[in-house]
Amino acid sequence: MRVYSLEEIRHCFSRSTDFNEIFDMFQSAISQGVDELEHYRPLFWNHSLSPDEICLFGEKLADQFPDVAFDVYLWLASVFEVTCSSDDNYERAFVYYRKAAEVRPDHPDPYLDVCDCYDPDLNIPPVAALIDFVKTGAEQVPQPGPLFTRLSRLYEHAGDPAQSEAYRQKAEEAGGRRGSNPAG
């Protein structure tokens, strides 16, 4: 298999519209041991690729380089949050936030970031699913205060003022104020 420079790889990932060319370059990058997510980001933003193709590349990258799997999944979630929100109602983003949490269940980012996907007017993703996910995170994260803040807001959106207040108090007790986005 031909060896490509990092510049050639980035150029192909960002500009090519030929799936076969992109796939060959991806295979070459993997075989060359290119394991820094930065080199693959243009691939995930390549508008010629379908969401399924982006998933294929992301999953393969995470499988080949487990040390970057958490970052790959968070990056994929953020890509799908921006690019597919109107098509799949954030389902793909939620899937990848969950995968990131599986890799590092004690890291707060997947639980906090997924709340930014919530659209209270449409209840998308379903608030109950978000609550369950964030509650799971609150059990794993060493400093769950920010997650309690998000849970308070999610329960408020769900129409449960008692739970909202209970989690607001937990957040105050924990001293956590990160994640004060009103949407989530």
PDB file of C-alpha atoms in Angstrom:
ATOM      1  CA  MET A   1       0.000   0.000   0.000  1.00  0.00           C
ATOM      2  CA  ARG A   2       1.295   3.425  -0.949  1.00  0.00           C
ATOM      3  CA  VAL A   3       2.500   5.761   1.806  1.00  0.00           C
ATOM      4  CA  TYR A   4       1.015   9.268   1.775  1.00  0.00           C
ATOM      5  CA  SER A   5       2.121  12.420   3.523  1.00  0.00           C
ATOM      6  CA  LEU A   6      -0.137  13.923   6.183  1.00  0.00           C
ATOM      7  CA  GLU A   7      -0.788  16.827   3.829  1.00  0.00           C
ATOM      8  CA  GLU A   8      -1.927  14.454   1.063  1.00  0.00           C
ATOM      9  CA  ILE A   9      -4.186  12.650   3.516  1.00  0.00           C
ATOM     10  CA  ARG A  10      -5.786  15.875   4.792  1.00  0.00           C
ATOM     11  CA  HIS A  11      -6.210  17.178   1.258  1.00  0.00           C
ATOM     12  CA  CYS A  12      -7.994  14.021   0.121  1.00  0.00           C
ATOM     13  CA  PHE A  13     -10.196  13.909   3.222  1.00  0.00           C
ATOM     14  CA  SER A  14     -11.286  17.493   2.821  1.00  0.00           C
ATOM     15  CA  ARG A  15     -11.597  17.824  -0.965  1.00  0.00           C
ATOM     16  CA  SER A  16     -12.236  14.470  -2.591  1.00  0.00           C
ATOM     17  CA  THR A  17     -15.755  13.498  -3.582  1.00  0.00           C
ATOM     18  CA  ASP A  18     -14.791   9.986  -4.699  1.00  0.00           C
ATOM     19  CA  PHE A  19     -15.674   7.503  -1.970  1.00  0.00           C
ATOM     20  CA  ASN A  20     -13.204   4.913  -3.257  1.00  0.00           C
ATOM     21  CA  GLU A  21     -10.349   7.422  -3.229  1.00  0.00           C
ATOM     22  CA  ILE A  22     -11.292   8.537   0.289  1.00  0.00           C
ATOM     23  CA  PHE A  23     -11.583   4.936   1.453  1.00  0.00           C
ATOM     24  CA  ASP A  24      -8.174   4.009   0.015  1.00  0.00           C
ATOM     25  CA  MET A  25      -6.588   7.058   1.643  1.00  0.00           C
ATOM     26  CA  PHE A  26      -8.266   6.178   4.942  1.00  0.00           C
ATOM     27  CA  GLN A  27      -6.970   2.607   4.758  1.00  0.00           C
ATOM     28  CA  SER A  28      -3.501   3.924   4.037  1.00  0.00           C
ATOM     29  CA  ALA A  29      -3.640   6.374   6.939  1.00  0.00           C
ATOM     30  CA  ILE A  30      -4.701   3.578   9.287  1.00  0.00           C
ATOM     31  CA  SER A  31      -1.942   1.268   8.055  1.00  0.00           C
ATOM     32  CA  GLN A  32       0.586   4.104   8.459  1.00  0.00           C
ATOM     33  CA  GLY A  33      -0.459   4.420  12.095  1.00  0.00           C
ATOM     34  CA  VAL A  34      -1.916   7.916  11.759  1.00  0.00           C
ATOM     35  CA  ASP A  35      -3.753   8.015  15.063  1.00  0.00           C
ATOM     36  CA  GLU A  36      -4.261  11.732  15.732  1.00  0.00           C
ATOM     37  CA  LEU A  37      -7.879  12.786  15.392  1.00  0.00           C
ATOM     38  CA  GLU A  38      -6.823  16.135  13.960  1.00  0.00           C
ATOM     39  CA  HIS A  39      -5.871  14.451  10.690  1.00  0.00           C
ATOM     40  CA  TYR A  40      -9.306  12.836  10.344  1.00  0.00           C
ATOM     41  CA  ARG A  41     -11.490  15.844  11.177  1.00  0.00           C
ATOM     42  CA  PRO A  42     -11.686  17.006   7.540  1.00  0.00           C
ATOM     43  CA  LEU A  43     -12.916  13.511   6.652  1.00  0.00           C
ATOM     44  CA  PHE A  44     -15.815  13.789   9.093  1.00  0.00           C
ATOM     45  CA  TRP A  45     -16.787  17.181   7.641  1.00  0.00           C
ATOM     46  CA  ASN A  46     -16.566  16.031   4.015  1.00  0.00           C
ATOM     47  CA  HIS A  47     -20.022  16.866   2.621  1.00  0.00           C
ATOM     48  CA  SER A  48     -19.755  14.288  -0.146  1.00  0.00           C
ATOM     49  CA  LEU A  49     -19.987  11.492   2.428  1.00  0.00           C
ATOM     50  CA  SER A  50     -23.287  10.174   3.716  1.00  0.00           C
ATOM     51  CA  PRO A  51     -23.907   9.904   7.458  1.00  0.00           C
ATOM     52  CA  ASP A  52     -23.524   6.114   7.178  1.00  0.00           C
ATOM     53  CA  GLU A  53     -20.149   6.523   5.474  1.00  0.00           C
ATOM     54  CA  ILE A  54     -18.985   8.945   8.159  1.00  0.00           C
ATOM     55  CA  CYS A  55     -20.055   6.407  10.781  1.00  0.00           C
ATOM     56  CA  LEU A  56     -18.130   3.684   8.964  1.00  0.00           C
ATOM     57  CA  PHE A  57     -14.927   5.731   9.044  1.00  0.00           C
ATOM     58  CA  GLY A  58     -15.414   6.858  12.646  1.00  0.00           C
ATOM     59  CA  GLU A  59     -16.169   3.362  13.939  1.00  0.00           C
ATOM     60  CA  LYS A  60     -13.144   1.921  12.127  1.00  0.00           C
ATOM     61  CA  LEU A  61     -10.892   4.667  13.497  1.00  0.00           C
ATOM     62  CA  ALA A  62     -12.139   4.073  17.046  1.00  0.00           C
ATOM     63  CA  ASP A  63     -11.645   0.302  16.656  1.00  0.00           C
ATOM     64  CA  GLN A  64      -8.123   0.672  15.288  1.00  0.00           C
ATOM     65  CA  PHE A  65      -6.982   3.269  17.829  1.00  0.00           C
ATOM     66  CA  PRO A  66      -8.825   2.737  21.135  1.00  0.00           C
ATOM     67  CA  ASP A  67      -6.804   5.511  22.777  1.00  0.00           C
ATOM     68  CA  VAL A  68      -8.640   8.089  20.657  1.00  0.00           C
ATOM     69  CA  ALA A  69     -12.061   6.382  20.649  1.00  0.00           C
ATOM     70  CA  PHE A  70     -13.514   8.769  23.240  1.00  0.00           C
ATOM     71  CA  ASP A  71     -12.463  11.817  21.221  1.00  0.00           C
ATOM     72  CA  VAL A  72     -13.632  10.230  17.954  1.00  0.00           C
ATOM     73  CA  TYR A  73     -17.076   9.548  19.389  1.00  0.00           C
ATOM     74  CA  LEU A  74     -17.392  13.043  20.859  1.00  0.00           C
ATOM     75  CA  TRP A  75     -16.310  14.531  17.544  1.00  0.00           C
ATOM     76  CA  LEU A  76     -18.792  12.395  15.586  1.00  0.00           C
ATOM     77  CA  ALA A  77     -21.558  13.409  17.986  1.00  0.00           C
ATOM     78  CA  SER A  78     -20.762  17.072  17.455  1.00  0.00           C
ATOM     79  CA  VAL A  79     -20.651  16.609  13.662  1.00  0.00           C
ATOM     80  CA  PHE A  80     -24.042  14.905  13.651  1.00  0.00           C
ATOM     81  CA  GLU A  81     -25.462  17.448  16.072  1.00  0.00           C
ATOM     82  CA  VAL A  82     -24.703  20.143  13.506  1.00  0.00           C
ATOM     83  CA  THR A  83     -25.176  18.353  10.182  1.00  0.00           C
ATOM     84  CA  CYS A  84     -28.004  15.865  10.709  1.00  0.00           C
ATOM     85  CA  SER A  85     -30.180  17.447  13.363  1.00  0.00           C
ATOM     86  CA  SER A  86     -33.027  18.187  10.960  1.00  0.00           C
ATOM     87  CA  ASP A  87     -32.887  14.740   9.343  1.00  0.00           C
ATOM     88  CA  ASP A  88     -32.615  12.370  12.264  1.00  0.00           C
ATOM     89  CA  ASN A  89     -33.615  14.551  15.207  1.00  0.00           C
ATOM     90  CA  TYR A  90     -30.241  14.221  16.885  1.00  0.00           C
ATOM     91  CA  GLU A  91     -30.436  10.434  17.076  1.00  0.00           C
ATOM     92  CA  ARG A  92     -26.954   9.912  15.646  1.00  0.00           C
ATOM     93  CA  ALA A  93     -25.496  12.549  17.942  1.00  0.00           C
ATOM     94  CA  PHE A  94     -27.093  10.832  20.937  1.00  0.00           C
ATOM     95  CA  VAL A  95     -25.728   7.459  19.793  1.00  0.00           C
ATOM     96  CA  TYR A  96     -22.183   8.820  19.728  1.00  0.00           C
ATOM     97  CA  TYR A  97     -22.495  10.637  23.038  1.00  0.00           C
ATOM     98  CA  ARG A  98     -23.506   7.274  24.505  1.00  0.00           C
ATOM     99  CA  LYS A  99     -20.542   5.552  22.870  1.00  0.00           C
ATOM    100  CA  ALA A 100     -18.184   8.195  24.277  1.00  0.00           C
ATOM    101  CA  ALA A 101     -19.680   7.615  27.720  1.00  0.00           C
ATOM    102  CA  GLU A 102     -19.122   3.878  27.359  1.00  0.00           C
ATOM    103  CA  VAL A 103     -15.440   4.505  26.700  1.00  0.00           C
ATOM    104  CA  ARG A 104     -15.035   6.961  29.598  1.00  0.00           C
ATOM    105  CA  PRO A 105     -18.090   6.778  31.868  1.00  0.00           C
ATOM    106  CA  ASP A 106     -16.494   9.048  34.474  1.00  0.00           C
ATOM    107  CA  HIS A 107     -15.972  11.975  32.074  1.00  0.00           C
ATOM    108  CA  PRO A 108     -18.737  14.624  32.217  1.00  0.00           C
ATOM    109  CA  ASP A 109     -18.566  15.901  28.625  1.00  0.00           C
ATOM    110  CA  PRO A 110     -20.832  13.345  26.887  1.00  0.00           C
ATOM    111  CA  TYR A 111     -23.543  13.833  29.506  1.00  0.00           C
ATOM    112  CA  LEU A 112     -23.332  17.611  29.448  1.00  0.00           C
ATOM    113  CA  ASP A 113     -22.954  17.976  25.694  1.00  0.00           C
ATOM    114  CA  VAL A 114     -25.915  15.760  24.850  1.00  0.00           C
ATOM    115  CA  CYS A 115     -28.169  18.176  26.703  1.00  0.00           C
ATOM    116  CA  ASP A 116     -27.341  20.797  24.078  1.00  0.00           C
ATOM    117  CA  CYS A 117     -29.181  18.615  21.551  1.00  0.00           C
ATOM    118  CA  TYR A 118     -32.458  18.952  23.391  1.00  0.00           C
ATOM    119  CA  ASP A 119     -35.240  20.881  21.699  1.00  0.00           C
ATOM    120  CA  PRO A 120     -37.919  21.464  24.347  1.00  0.00           C
ATOM    121  CA  ASP A 121     -40.524  22.564  21.787  1.00  0.00           C
ATOM    122  CA  LEU A 122     -40.306  19.242  19.958  1.00  0.00           C
ATOM    123  CA  ASN A 123     -39.112  17.101  22.893  1.00  0.00           C
ATOM    124  CA  ILE A 124     -36.273  15.832  20.721  1.00  0.00           C
ATOM    125  CA  PRO A 125     -34.395  13.784  21.777  1.00  0.00           C
ATOM    126  CA  PRO A 126     -36.995  12.565  24.259  1.00  0.00           C
ATOM    127  CA  VAL A 127     -36.406  14.243  27.595  1.00  0.00           C
ATOM    128  CA  ALA A 128     -36.914  10.940  29.429  1.00  0.00           C
ATOM    129  CA  ALA A 129     -34.021   9.352  27.516  1.00  0.00           C
ATOM    130  CA  LEU A 130     -31.800  12.343  28.266  1.00  0.00           C
ATOM    131  CA  ILE A 131     -32.704  12.238  31.950  1.00  0.00           C
ATOM    132  CA  ASP A 132     -31.854   8.535  32.167  1.00  0.00           C
ATOM    133  CA  PHE A 133     -28.528   9.074  30.406  1.00  0.00           C
ATOM    134  CA  VAL A 134     -27.507  12.064  32.517  1.00  0.00           C
ATOM    135  CA  LYS A 135     -28.566  10.307  35.733  1.00  0.00           C
ATOM    136  CA  THR A 136     -26.308   7.403  34.770  1.00  0.00           C
ATOM    137  CA  GLY A 137     -23.492   9.880  34.301  1.00  0.00           C
ATOM    138  CA  ALA A 138     -24.167  11.508  37.670  1.00  0.00           C
ATOM    139  CA  GLU A 139     -23.490   8.118  39.262  1.00  0.00           C
ATOM    140  CA  GLN A 140     -20.148   7.792  37.431  1.00  0.00           C
ATOM    141  CA  VAL A 141     -18.669  11.287  37.311  1.00  0.00           C
ATOM    142  CA  PRO A 142     -16.524  12.213  40.332  1.00  0.00           C
ATOM    143  CA  GLN A 143     -17.938  15.756  40.504  1.00  0.00           C
ATOM    144  CA  PRO A 144     -21.569  15.453  39.403  1.00  0.00           C
ATOM    145  CA  GLY A 145     -22.694  18.991  40.305  1.00  0.00           C
ATOM    146  CA  PRO A 146     -22.887  20.198  36.694  1.00  0.00           C
ATOM    147  CA  LEU A 147     -24.900  17.118  35.762  1.00  0.00           C
ATOM    148  CA  PHE A 148     -27.308  17.839  38.616  1.00  0.00           C
ATOM    149  CA  THR A 149     -27.796  21.333  37.188  1.00  0.00           C
ATOM    150  CA  ARG A 150     -28.639  19.852  33.807  1.00  0.00           C
ATOM    151  CA  LEU A 151     -30.958  17.302  35.390  1.00  0.00           C
ATOM    152  CA  SER A 152     -32.785  20.092  37.190  1.00  0.00           C
ATOM    153  CA  ARG A 153     -33.420  21.836  33.881  1.00  0.00           C
ATOM    154  CA  LEU A 154     -34.411  18.625  32.127  1.00  0.00           C
ATOM    155  CA  TYR A 155     -36.939  17.825  34.851  1.00  0.00           C
ATOM    156  CA  GLU A 156     -38.238  21.374  34.536  1.00  0.00           C
ATOM    157  CA  HIS A 157     -38.791  20.754  30.809  1.00  0.00           C
ATOM    158  CA  ALA A 158     -40.433  17.432  31.650  1.00  0.00           C
ATOM    159  CA  GLY A 159     -42.929  19.210  33.897  1.00  0.00           C
ATOM    160  CA  ASP A 160     -41.681  17.700  37.152  1.00  0.00           C
ATOM    161  CA  PRO A 161     -41.021  20.663  39.474  1.00  0.00           C
ATOM    162  CA  ALA A 162     -40.342  18.452  42.504  1.00  0.00           C
ATOM    163  CA  GLN A 163     -37.505  16.571  40.793  1.00  0.00           C
ATOM    164  CA  SER A 164     -36.270  19.806  39.245  1.00  0.00           C
ATOM    165  CA  GLU A 165     -35.979  21.384  42.678  1.00  0.00           C
ATOM    166  CA  ALA A 166     -34.386  18.262  44.174  1.00  0.00           C
ATOM    167  CA  TYR A 167     -31.633  18.275  41.530  1.00  0.00           C
ATOM    168  CA  ARG A 168     -31.197  22.039  41.814  1.00  0.00           C
ATOM    169  CA  GLN A 169     -30.495  21.539  45.524  1.00  0.00           C
ATOM    170  CA  LYS A 170     -28.118  18.670  44.790  1.00  0.00           C
ATOM    171  CA  ALA A 171     -26.280  20.928  42.345  1.00  0.00           C
ATOM    172  CA  GLU A 172     -25.973  23.670  44.950  1.00  0.00           C
ATOM    173  CA  GLU A 173     -24.739  21.200  47.546  1.00  0.00           C
ATOM    174  CA  ALA A 174     -22.184  19.865  45.075  1.00  0.00           C
ATOM    175  CA  GLY A 175     -21.152  23.383  44.142  1.00  0.00           C
ATOM    176  CA  GLY A 176     -21.529  22.587  40.434  1.00  0.00           C
ATOM    177  CA  ARG A 177     -22.563  25.330  38.096  1.00  0.00           C
ATOM    178  CA  ARG A 178     -20.993  24.240  34.782  1.00  0.00           C
ATOM    179  CA  GLY A 179     -23.557  23.585  32.146  1.00  0.00           C
ATOM    180  CA  SER A 180     -25.862  26.512  32.794  1.00  0.00           C
ATOM    181  CA  ASN A 181     -27.235  26.468  29.251  1.00  0.00           C
ATOM    182  CA  PRO A 182     -30.958  27.141  29.587  1.00  0.00           C
ATOM    183  CA  ALA A 183     -31.843  24.540  26.968  1.00  0.00           C
ATOM    184  CA  GLY A 184     -30.443  21.649  28.844  1.00  0.00           C
TER     185      GLY A 184
END
